[in-house]
Amino acid sequence: MKRMRTQVGIVGAGPAGLVLSHLLHLSGIDSIVVENRSRDYVIGRVRAGVLEQGTVDLLVKNGLGERLLREGLRHGAIQLCFHGRRHRIDFDALTPGRAITVYGQNELVTDLIAARRASGRPVYFEVENVRVEDFDSDPRIRFRFENQEHEIACDFIAGCDGSHGVCRPSIPAETLRIFERDYPFAWLGILAAAAPSSDELVYALHERGFALFSMRSPSVTRLYLQCSPDEDVEAWSDERIWDELAARFENGDGWLPRRGAILQKGITGMRSVVVEPMRRGRLFLAGDAAHIVPPTGAKGLNLAVSDVSLLARAIAAYYHEGREDLLNTYSDECLRRVWRVQRFSGWMTSLLHRSSDEFDYRRQLAELDYVTSSRAAMTSLAENYTGL
Ligand code: APR
Ligand code: PHB
């Protein structure tokens, strides 16, 4: 058995765990990160890509802005497409100084792993059988690495291990409340080797269902189509996907996503989950380990970053000023934002997805009409979208 000691043991090297480890390092606080997947897997998986203004500001302020500011695509608006027309929600006019930045999670995680490496502090990839123990008193993380048992003794454990992790299930179930909602649709997402044909994201509601045009870089387009949760991805040939996208983005000016080779195809279900509280003793949950939002509105990654920025501040106040108040308010502070984001993501989802109910569809079109014509409604969308 190899024994180690650190101040904060972090489970999970996704955006939450890696940003936390970086912020702690900048405050002079030691941590060890353990991750059960490989480094290449963590970097390579296709996930989120839209950063709120507050997320960008936080990353830049903490020395992670170099490539982000150079390669990230700043967007001062999004578009809503319905009834055969595209409408702009102009963030630059509605929420001056606040925009979104398209920067793939792959790129962000690459930068974060490089920053971690530069800090000289450890990340263990490809660990097995992770357990978190004794977090009411004397926290330990145990795992297998290179065929040897390891144990980390620490002051705090950060459960940043996503929605299928081990931290949350290790908390006695009777001490948690879990709020959940399933949505009756899913997204078929593709990455295509095609230069984006618009500089702005386009969200569409069509009789045939929702579609979303997004991007990852000047040469890669990201697209999504509403489908049913039990859809078989094999049933979607490239041709069928492009034709369906063309139908759903139908609009008077003839704009369409540019076609290209499909590099990746996958189906993602949509769920809302909130775990309350986000803490048990010396174990703190952050990011997807504590909450999931439906992807409409692109909030998951931003929420994860917001959680860990509060957690890093609370842990720094504990070590540097002997204060526990921020640790004690961590969960409530996070949850306030989490529920506001659940509200917004749920609203965007119900606004833009097609059910079989014709009454609903007419109501959605009326709401889109309102949202694209009332300055008050547009401002509400813009301030939530760019980040509260
Ligand atoms: N032990 C160690 N690591 C684990 C374990 C475990 N038992 N279980 C899961 N992990 C790792 C996962 O492999 C993953 O790398 O924890 C990490 C969790 O990362 P994410 O799922 O990305 O969650 P989070 O960091 O909270 O970021 C949330 O990023 O991927 C998006 O959709 C997600 O937008 C959301 C945001
Ligand atoms: C994405 O680019 O992956 C994306 C963009 C906007 C969303 C969701 C996902 O609302």
Tab-separated table of C-alpha atoms and ligand atoms in Angstrom:
chain	number	residue	atom	x	y	z
A	1	MET	CA	0.000	0.000	0.000
A	2	LYS	CA	1.336	3.405	-0.991
A	3	ARG	CA	0.266	6.177	1.396
A	4	MET	CA	0.173	9.864	0.458
A	5	ARG	CA	-1.041	13.012	2.106
A	6	THR	CA	-2.426	16.218	0.612
A	7	GLN	CA	-4.709	19.073	1.576
A	8	VAL	CA	-7.470	18.451	-0.988
A	9	GLY	CA	-8.101	15.115	-2.696
A	10	ILE	CA	-9.916	15.658	-5.993
A	11	VAL	CA	-11.839	12.842	-7.669
A	12	GLY	CA	-12.283	13.429	-11.414
A	13	ALA	CA	-10.227	15.289	-13.998
A	14	GLY	CA	-13.081	16.852	-15.956
A	15	PRO	CA	-13.498	20.619	-16.116
A	16	ALA	CA	-14.620	20.806	-12.463
A	17	GLY	CA	-11.711	18.841	-10.979
A	18	LEU	CA	-9.055	20.430	-13.169
A	19	VAL	CA	-10.208	24.033	-12.695
A	20	LEU	CA	-10.420	23.413	-8.945
A	21	SER	CA	-6.901	21.975	-8.816
A	22	HIS	CA	-5.610	25.015	-10.699
A	23	LEU	CA	-7.345	27.601	-8.478
A	24	LEU	CA	-6.108	25.813	-5.350
A	25	HIS	CA	-2.576	25.741	-6.722
A	26	LEU	CA	-2.693	29.498	-7.331
A	27	SER	CA	-3.685	29.908	-3.670
A	28	GLY	CA	-0.737	27.775	-2.604
A	29	ILE	CA	-2.932	24.816	-1.649
A	30	ASP	CA	-1.817	21.303	-2.455
A	31	SER	CA	-4.080	18.734	-4.091
A	32	ILE	CA	-3.944	15.337	-5.764
A	33	VAL	CA	-6.295	14.573	-8.679
A	34	VAL	CA	-7.369	10.995	-9.431
A	35	GLU	CA	-9.132	10.106	-12.681
A	36	ASN	CA	-10.236	6.688	-13.837
A	37	ARG	CA	-9.937	7.358	-17.577
A	38	SER	CA	-6.788	7.994	-19.607
A	39	ARG	CA	-5.495	11.449	-20.363
A	40	ASP	CA	-6.256	11.016	-24.078
A	41	TYR	CA	-9.799	9.908	-23.348
A	42	VAL	CA	-10.451	12.866	-21.075
A	43	ILE	CA	-9.163	15.269	-23.714
A	44	GLY	CA	-10.751	13.547	-26.683
A	45	ARG	CA	-14.346	13.071	-25.644
A	46	VAL	CA	-16.753	15.367	-27.445
A	47	ARG	CA	-18.626	17.501	-24.942
A	48	ALA	CA	-19.636	21.104	-24.378
A	49	GLY	CA	-18.235	24.141	-26.151
A	50	VAL	CA	-19.889	27.392	-25.092
A	51	LEU	CA	-18.369	29.540	-22.341
A	52	GLU	CA	-20.294	32.281	-20.577
A	53	GLN	CA	-18.679	35.666	-20.058
A	54	GLY	CA	-18.119	34.943	-16.359
A	55	THR	CA	-16.384	31.649	-17.177
A	56	VAL	CA	-14.082	33.340	-19.683
A	57	ASP	CA	-13.312	36.146	-17.215
A	58	LEU	CA	-12.467	33.650	-14.479
A	59	LEU	CA	-10.198	31.581	-16.719
A	60	VAL	CA	-8.414	34.673	-18.050
A	61	LYS	CA	-7.958	36.129	-14.582
A	62	ASN	CA	-6.356	32.897	-13.458
A	63	GLY	CA	-3.825	32.627	-16.251
A	64	LEU	CA	-5.756	30.248	-18.511
A	65	GLY	CA	-6.665	32.786	-21.184
A	66	GLU	CA	-3.744	32.669	-23.542
A	67	ARG	CA	-5.031	30.203	-26.135
A	68	LEU	CA	-8.666	30.794	-25.193
A	69	LEU	CA	-8.466	34.466	-26.149
A	70	ARG	CA	-6.538	33.673	-29.308
A	71	GLU	CA	-8.523	30.717	-30.623
A	72	GLY	CA	-11.886	31.019	-28.875
A	73	LEU	CA	-14.663	32.414	-31.076
A	74	ARG	CA	-16.419	35.332	-29.425
A	75	HIS	CA	-20.120	35.534	-30.338
A	76	GLY	CA	-22.078	38.718	-29.734
A	77	ALA	CA	-25.435	37.156	-30.655
A	78	ILE	CA	-27.393	33.955	-31.217
A	79	GLN	CA	-30.190	33.334	-33.676
A	80	LEU	CA	-33.609	31.785	-33.290
A	81	CYS	CA	-35.162	30.244	-36.382
A	82	PHE	CA	-38.880	29.448	-36.594
A	83	HIS	CA	-41.760	29.897	-39.009
A	84	GLY	CA	-39.265	30.050	-41.851
A	85	ARG	CA	-37.363	33.074	-40.513
A	86	ARG	CA	-34.158	33.736	-38.562
A	87	HIS	CA	-34.123	36.321	-35.762
A	88	ARG	CA	-31.105	37.678	-33.876
A	89	ILE	CA	-30.769	38.053	-30.140
A	90	ASP	CA	-28.094	40.710	-30.059
A	91	PHE	CA	-26.092	40.380	-26.835
A	92	ASP	CA	-23.861	43.319	-27.720
A	93	ALA	CA	-26.903	45.597	-27.731
A	94	LEU	CA	-28.897	43.927	-24.941
A	95	THR	CA	-26.169	43.051	-22.435
A	96	PRO	CA	-23.207	45.261	-23.381
A	97	GLY	CA	-19.838	43.767	-22.495
A	98	ARG	CA	-21.283	40.288	-22.147
A	99	ALA	CA	-20.917	37.701	-24.881
A	100	ILE	CA	-20.288	33.972	-25.207
A	101	THR	CA	-17.124	32.289	-26.415
A	102	VAL	CA	-17.077	29.045	-28.360
A	103	TYR	CA	-14.099	27.021	-27.178
A	104	GLY	CA	-14.415	23.243	-27.138
A	105	GLN	CA	-14.178	21.435	-23.833
A	106	ASN	CA	-11.385	19.418	-25.471
A	107	GLU	CA	-9.339	22.588	-25.851
A	108	LEU	CA	-10.103	23.791	-22.346
A	109	VAL	CA	-9.203	20.425	-20.825
A	110	THR	CA	-5.965	20.373	-22.864
A	111	ASP	CA	-5.038	23.790	-21.415
A	112	LEU	CA	-5.987	22.718	-17.898
A	113	ILE	CA	-3.904	19.548	-18.035
A	114	ALA	CA	-0.942	21.583	-19.326
A	115	ALA	CA	-1.371	24.064	-16.462
A	116	ARG	CA	-1.539	21.210	-13.985
A	117	ARG	CA	1.617	19.695	-15.403
A	118	ALA	CA	3.371	23.095	-15.176
A	119	SER	CA	2.372	23.359	-11.508
A	120	GLY	CA	4.343	20.196	-10.774
A	121	ARG	CA	1.446	18.814	-8.735
A	122	PRO	CA	0.098	15.330	-9.494
A	123	VAL	CA	-2.789	13.935	-11.536
A	124	TYR	CA	-3.182	10.158	-11.590
A	125	PHE	CA	-4.923	8.961	-14.754
A	126	GLU	CA	-6.257	5.434	-15.273
A	127	VAL	CA	-6.754	4.675	-11.616
A	128	GLU	CA	-9.128	1.867	-10.663
A	129	ASN	CA	-11.588	1.070	-7.932
A	130	VAL	CA	-11.750	4.544	-6.392
A	131	ARG	CA	-13.379	4.749	-2.935
A	132	VAL	CA	-13.953	7.796	-0.755
A	133	GLU	CA	-14.058	7.020	2.967
A	134	ASP	CA	-14.316	8.585	6.429
A	135	PHE	CA	-15.279	11.995	5.086
A	136	ASP	CA	-17.180	12.867	8.263
A	137	SER	CA	-13.906	12.988	10.190
A	138	ASP	CA	-10.677	11.924	8.550
A	139	PRO	CA	-11.107	11.765	4.766
A	140	ARG	CA	-9.321	9.147	2.653
A	141	ILE	CA	-9.341	8.341	-1.041
A	142	ARG	CA	-8.310	4.783	-1.888
A	143	PHE	CA	-7.637	3.430	-5.372
A	144	ARG	CA	-5.534	1.023	-7.403
A	145	PHE	CA	-2.870	2.417	-9.683
A	146	GLU	CA	-0.342	0.367	-11.644
A	147	ASN	CA	-1.442	-2.716	-9.744
A	148	GLN	CA	-0.766	-1.220	-6.360
A	149	GLU	CA	-3.216	-0.048	-3.686
A	150	HIS	CA	-2.912	3.664	-2.907
A	151	GLU	CA	-4.345	5.766	-0.114
A	152	ILE	CA	-4.541	9.551	0.029
A	153	ALA	CA	-5.195	11.124	3.413
A	154	CYS	CA	-6.539	14.660	3.040
A	155	ASP	CA	-8.381	17.471	4.811
A	156	PHE	CA	-11.118	17.690	2.176
A	157	ILE	CA	-12.389	15.601	-0.719
A	158	ALA	CA	-13.784	17.320	-3.810
A	159	GLY	CA	-16.217	15.034	-5.627
A	160	CYS	CA	-15.770	16.232	-9.217
A	161	ASP	CA	-16.425	12.834	-10.758
A	162	GLY	CA	-19.421	13.637	-12.937
A	163	SER	CA	-22.865	12.086	-13.094
A	164	HIS	CA	-21.645	8.466	-12.922
A	165	GLY	CA	-19.014	8.952	-10.264
A	166	VAL	CA	-18.525	7.326	-6.864
A	167	CYS	CA	-18.605	10.342	-4.556
A	168	ARG	CA	-22.288	11.103	-4.540
A	169	PRO	CA	-23.345	7.417	-4.099
A	170	SER	CA	-20.931	7.204	-1.138
A	171	ILE	CA	-23.001	9.725	0.809
A	172	PRO	CA	-25.734	8.051	2.908
A	173	ALA	CA	-28.835	8.281	0.725
A	174	GLU	CA	-31.085	9.322	3.598
A	175	THR	CA	-29.048	12.529	4.048
A	176	LEU	CA	-29.562	13.691	0.444
A	177	ARG	CA	-32.535	14.878	-1.522
A	178	ILE	CA	-32.339	14.238	-5.222
A	179	PHE	CA	-34.608	16.151	-7.580
A	180	GLU	CA	-34.932	14.716	-11.061
A	181	ARG	CA	-36.735	15.317	-14.309
A	182	ASP	CA	-36.533	13.316	-17.520
A	183	TYR	CA	-37.344	14.910	-20.833
A	184	PRO	CA	-39.085	12.917	-23.557
A	185	PHE	CA	-36.439	13.714	-26.179
A	186	ALA	CA	-32.743	13.375	-26.913
A	187	TRP	CA	-30.201	15.011	-29.210
A	188	LEU	CA	-28.434	13.385	-32.109
A	189	GLY	CA	-25.176	15.340	-32.319
A	190	ILE	CA	-22.591	15.392	-35.093
A	191	LEU	CA	-19.220	16.967	-35.671
A	192	ALA	CA	-18.603	17.765	-39.332
A	193	ALA	CA	-15.458	18.772	-41.187
A	194	ALA	CA	-17.075	21.885	-42.614
A	195	ALA	CA	-16.403	25.578	-42.134
A	196	PRO	CA	-19.326	27.017	-40.143
A	197	SER	CA	-21.694	28.763	-42.566
A	198	SER	CA	-22.772	31.285	-39.912
A	199	ASP	CA	-20.768	33.215	-37.333
A	200	GLU	CA	-23.553	32.717	-34.805
A	201	LEU	CA	-25.290	29.734	-33.226
A	202	VAL	CA	-28.744	29.052	-34.655
A	203	TYR	CA	-31.474	27.416	-32.550
A	204	ALA	CA	-34.420	26.215	-34.656
A	205	LEU	CA	-37.911	25.031	-33.836
A	206	HIS	CA	-39.564	23.378	-36.818
A	207	GLU	CA	-42.654	21.218	-37.180
A	208	ARG	CA	-40.247	18.289	-37.552
A	209	GLY	CA	-38.470	19.152	-34.296
A	210	PHE	CA	-35.584	21.116	-32.803
A	211	ALA	CA	-32.221	21.639	-34.499
A	212	LEU	CA	-29.097	23.502	-33.407
A	213	PHE	CA	-26.224	24.839	-35.452
A	214	SER	CA	-23.001	25.344	-33.503
A	215	MET	CA	-19.295	25.042	-34.157
A	216	ARG	CA	-15.966	24.141	-32.614
A	217	SER	CA	-13.475	26.006	-34.802
A	218	PRO	CA	-13.218	27.801	-38.146
A	219	SER	CA	-13.168	24.384	-39.835
A	220	VAL	CA	-15.478	22.254	-37.681
A	221	THR	CA	-19.260	22.543	-37.438
A	222	ARG	CA	-21.262	21.003	-34.568
A	223	LEU	CA	-24.924	20.204	-35.189
A	224	TYR	CA	-27.756	18.667	-33.213
A	225	LEU	CA	-31.198	17.280	-34.063
A	226	GLN	CA	-33.976	16.464	-31.635
A	227	CYS	CA	-34.729	12.741	-31.724
A	228	SER	CA	-36.385	10.245	-29.426
A	229	PRO	CA	-34.400	8.912	-26.436
A	230	ASP	CA	-34.517	5.321	-27.719
A	231	GLU	CA	-33.405	6.257	-31.241
A	232	ASP	CA	-30.813	3.987	-32.858
A	233	VAL	CA	-27.892	6.047	-34.129
A	234	GLU	CA	-27.350	3.448	-36.871
A	235	ALA	CA	-30.699	4.439	-38.353
A	236	TRP	CA	-29.222	7.838	-39.189
A	237	SER	CA	-27.139	7.735	-42.357
A	238	ASP	CA	-25.090	10.853	-43.127
A	239	GLU	CA	-27.478	11.659	-45.965
A	240	ARG	CA	-30.512	11.414	-43.735
A	241	ILE	CA	-28.912	13.667	-41.113
A	242	TRP	CA	-28.078	16.409	-43.622
A	243	ASP	CA	-31.517	16.236	-45.213
A	244	GLU	CA	-33.224	16.451	-41.848
A	245	LEU	CA	-31.070	19.410	-40.826
A	246	ALA	CA	-31.888	21.168	-44.090
A	247	ALA	CA	-35.602	20.634	-43.473
A	248	ARG	CA	-35.494	21.937	-39.908
A	249	PHE	CA	-33.400	25.014	-40.664
A	250	GLU	CA	-35.724	25.950	-43.538
A	251	ASN	CA	-35.901	29.730	-43.789
A	252	GLY	CA	-36.649	32.427	-46.318
A	253	ASP	CA	-33.073	33.558	-46.956
A	254	GLY	CA	-31.808	30.148	-48.024
A	255	TRP	CA	-29.150	29.850	-45.303
A	256	LEU	CA	-28.126	26.278	-44.477
A	257	PRO	CA	-25.307	24.576	-42.584
A	258	ARG	CA	-22.455	23.726	-44.930
A	259	ARG	CA	-22.117	19.987	-45.439
A	260	GLY	CA	-18.907	18.061	-44.830
A	261	ALA	CA	-17.591	14.683	-43.763
A	262	ILE	CA	-19.212	13.586	-40.504
A	263	LEU	CA	-16.400	12.971	-38.019
A	264	GLN	CA	-18.459	11.828	-35.056
A	265	LYS	CA	-22.074	10.936	-34.345
A	266	GLY	CA	-23.786	10.294	-31.022
A	267	ILE	CA	-27.063	10.425	-29.123
A	268	THR	CA	-27.368	12.156	-25.756
A	269	GLY	CA	-30.379	11.933	-23.484
A	270	MET	CA	-31.664	14.962	-21.622
A	271	ARG	CA	-32.120	15.105	-17.889
A	272	SER	CA	-32.286	17.485	-15.003
A	273	VAL	CA	-30.847	16.394	-11.660
A	274	VAL	CA	-30.094	18.386	-8.512
A	275	VAL	CA	-28.549	16.895	-5.379
A	276	GLU	CA	-29.129	18.726	-2.099
A	277	PRO	CA	-27.025	19.503	-0.181
A	278	MET	CA	-23.792	19.493	-2.203
A	279	ARG	CA	-21.764	18.592	0.867
A	280	ARG	CA	-21.439	15.858	3.445
A	281	GLY	CA	-18.902	16.525	6.198
A	282	ARG	CA	-15.569	17.113	4.485
A	283	LEU	CA	-16.767	15.861	1.083
A	284	PHE	CA	-17.891	18.583	-1.336
A	285	LEU	CA	-19.648	17.797	-4.618
A	286	ALA	CA	-19.105	20.020	-7.651
A	287	GLY	CA	-20.164	20.023	-11.307
A	288	ASP	CA	-22.053	17.122	-12.871
A	289	ALA	CA	-21.562	15.070	-9.682
A	290	ALA	CA	-24.125	17.390	-8.081
A	291	HIS	CA	-26.352	18.473	-10.937
A	292	ILE	CA	-27.217	17.894	-14.571
A	293	VAL	CA	-29.009	20.387	-16.791
A	294	PRO	CA	-30.498	19.702	-20.221
A	295	PRO	CA	-28.032	20.922	-22.873
A	296	THR	CA	-30.278	23.593	-24.425
A	297	GLY	CA	-28.566	26.775	-23.281
A	298	ALA	CA	-25.125	25.165	-22.890
A	299	LYS	CA	-24.857	25.629	-19.143
A	300	GLY	CA	-23.328	22.406	-17.755
A	301	LEU	CA	-19.674	23.343	-18.098
A	302	ASN	CA	-20.287	26.885	-16.877
A	303	LEU	CA	-22.079	25.646	-13.770
A	304	ALA	CA	-19.197	23.296	-13.018
A	305	VAL	CA	-16.714	26.183	-13.218
A	306	SER	CA	-18.929	28.373	-11.061
A	307	ASP	CA	-19.146	25.658	-8.352
A	308	VAL	CA	-15.410	25.135	-8.137
A	309	SER	CA	-14.620	28.830	-8.076
A	310	LEU	CA	-16.802	29.075	-4.933
A	311	LEU	CA	-15.234	25.935	-3.516
A	312	ALA	CA	-11.668	27.145	-4.137
A	313	ARG	CA	-12.468	30.443	-2.440
A	314	ALA	CA	-14.023	28.660	0.558
A	315	ILE	CA	-11.054	26.307	0.946
A	316	ALA	CA	-8.579	29.188	0.631
A	317	ALA	CA	-10.456	31.134	3.345
A	318	TYR	CA	-10.200	28.046	5.565
A	319	TYR	CA	-6.427	27.682	5.185
A	320	HIS	CA	-5.416	31.330	4.990
A	321	GLU	CA	-7.865	32.974	7.394
A	322	GLY	CA	-9.080	30.081	9.535
A	323	ARG	CA	-12.644	30.724	8.395
A	324	GLU	CA	-15.233	27.995	7.873
A	325	ASP	CA	-18.175	30.207	6.982
A	326	LEU	CA	-17.670	29.925	3.226
A	327	LEU	CA	-17.420	26.136	3.485
A	328	ASN	CA	-20.691	26.204	5.396
A	329	THR	CA	-22.480	28.351	2.813
A	330	TYR	CA	-20.931	26.605	-0.228
A	331	SER	CA	-23.877	24.336	-0.929
A	332	ASP	CA	-26.563	27.026	-0.578
A	333	GLU	CA	-24.594	29.475	-2.701
A	334	CYS	CA	-24.121	26.938	-5.478
A	335	LEU	CA	-27.695	25.707	-5.345
A	336	ARG	CA	-29.118	29.161	-5.766
A	337	ARG	CA	-27.358	29.432	-9.097
A	338	VAL	CA	-28.049	25.797	-10.000
A	339	TRP	CA	-31.797	26.283	-9.671
A	340	ARG	CA	-31.728	29.490	-11.679
A	341	VAL	CA	-29.897	27.645	-14.396
A	342	GLN	CA	-32.302	24.686	-14.179
A	343	ARG	CA	-35.086	27.190	-14.707
A	344	PHE	CA	-33.424	28.745	-17.735
A	345	SER	CA	-32.288	25.470	-19.326
A	346	GLY	CA	-35.727	23.952	-18.743
A	347	TRP	CA	-37.372	26.996	-20.283
A	348	MET	CA	-35.119	26.930	-23.372
A	349	THR	CA	-35.798	23.212	-23.704
A	350	SER	CA	-39.568	23.549	-23.535
A	351	LEU	CA	-39.499	26.578	-25.827
A	352	LEU	CA	-37.615	24.819	-28.609
A	353	HIS	CA	-38.539	21.117	-28.603
A	354	ARG	CA	-41.466	19.691	-30.500
A	355	SER	CA	-43.963	17.421	-28.776
A	356	SER	CA	-46.893	15.817	-30.555
A	357	ASP	CA	-49.220	18.352	-28.964
A	358	GLU	CA	-50.395	20.874	-31.562
A	359	PHE	CA	-51.617	23.286	-28.905
A	360	ASP	CA	-48.123	23.331	-27.428
A	361	TYR	CA	-46.558	23.981	-30.814
A	362	ARG	CA	-48.787	27.010	-31.448
A	363	ARG	CA	-48.013	28.288	-27.937
A	364	GLN	CA	-44.254	27.834	-28.536
A	365	LEU	CA	-44.436	29.776	-31.787
A	366	ALA	CA	-46.277	32.580	-29.988
A	367	GLU	CA	-43.639	32.597	-27.278
A	368	LEU	CA	-40.831	32.716	-29.857
A	369	ASP	CA	-42.663	35.566	-31.548
A	370	TYR	CA	-42.724	37.400	-28.214
A	371	VAL	CA	-39.105	36.564	-27.356
A	372	THR	CA	-37.896	37.949	-30.685
A	373	SER	CA	-39.999	41.111	-30.640
A	374	SER	CA	-40.077	42.356	-27.043
A	375	ARG	CA	-36.878	44.021	-25.893
A	376	ALA	CA	-37.660	42.986	-22.308
A	377	ALA	CA	-38.008	39.326	-23.308
A	378	MET	CA	-34.859	39.439	-25.460
A	379	THR	CA	-32.914	41.010	-22.607
A	380	SER	CA	-34.055	38.291	-20.240
A	381	LEU	CA	-32.848	35.630	-22.667
A	382	ALA	CA	-29.566	37.459	-23.297
A	383	GLU	CA	-28.692	37.947	-19.641
A	384	ASN	CA	-29.388	34.325	-18.804
A	385	TYR	CA	-27.593	33.025	-21.886
A	386	THR	CA	-24.440	35.052	-21.386
A	387	GLY	CA	-24.517	34.186	-17.683
A	388	LEU	CA	-26.152	35.619	-14.589
B	1	APR	N1	-12.938	7.865	-10.153
B	1	APR	C1	-12.212	8.840	-10.747
B	1	APR	N2	-12.692	9.609	-11.729
B	1	APR	C2	-13.949	9.404	-12.130
B	1	APR	C3	-14.767	8.413	-11.542
B	1	APR	C4	-14.213	7.625	-10.515
B	1	APR	N3	-14.912	6.669	-9.922
B	1	APR	N4	-15.977	8.450	-12.144
B	1	APR	C5	-15.916	9.406	-13.069
B	1	APR	N5	-14.698	9.986	-13.077
B	1	APR	C6	-14.206	11.044	-13.946
B	1	APR	C7	-14.738	10.989	-15.361
B	1	APR	O1	-13.987	10.088	-16.159
B	1	APR	C8	-14.560	12.424	-15.806
B	1	APR	O2	-13.293	12.660	-16.373
B	1	APR	O3	-14.673	12.285	-13.465
B	1	APR	C9	-14.689	13.231	-14.529
B	1	APR	C10	-15.960	14.036	-14.489
B	1	APR	O4	-15.933	14.986	-15.529
B	1	APR	P1	-17.245	15.531	-16.272
B	1	APR	O5	-18.184	14.405	-16.486
B	1	APR	O6	-16.806	16.312	-17.438
B	1	APR	O7	-17.933	16.478	-15.156
B	1	APR	P2	-17.529	17.930	-14.651
B	1	APR	O8	-16.058	18.080	-14.511
B	1	APR	O9	-18.419	18.174	-13.507
B	1	APR	O10	-17.930	18.894	-15.845
B	1	APR	C11	-19.277	19.105	-16.143
B	1	APR	O11	-18.559	19.281	-18.419
B	1	APR	O12	-18.483	17.349	-19.692
B	1	APR	C12	-19.218	18.460	-19.388
B	1	APR	O13	-21.471	17.801	-19.764
B	1	APR	C13	-20.523	18.125	-18.790
B	1	APR	O14	-20.893	20.348	-19.200
B	1	APR	C14	-20.739	19.424	-18.156
B	1	APR	C15	-19.467	19.726	-17.483
B	2	PHB	C1	-22.466	22.949	-28.476
B	2	PHB	O1	-21.811	23.602	-29.281
B	2	PHB	O2	-22.127	21.798	-28.149
B	2	PHB	C2	-23.702	23.495	-27.890
B	2	PHB	C3	-24.045	24.807	-28.158
B	2	PHB	C4	-25.202	25.331	-27.617
B	2	PHB	C5	-26.006	24.552	-26.822
B	2	PHB	C6	-25.648	23.250	-26.530
B	2	PHB	C7	-24.493	22.717	-27.072
B	2	PHB	O3	-27.143	25.068	-26.318
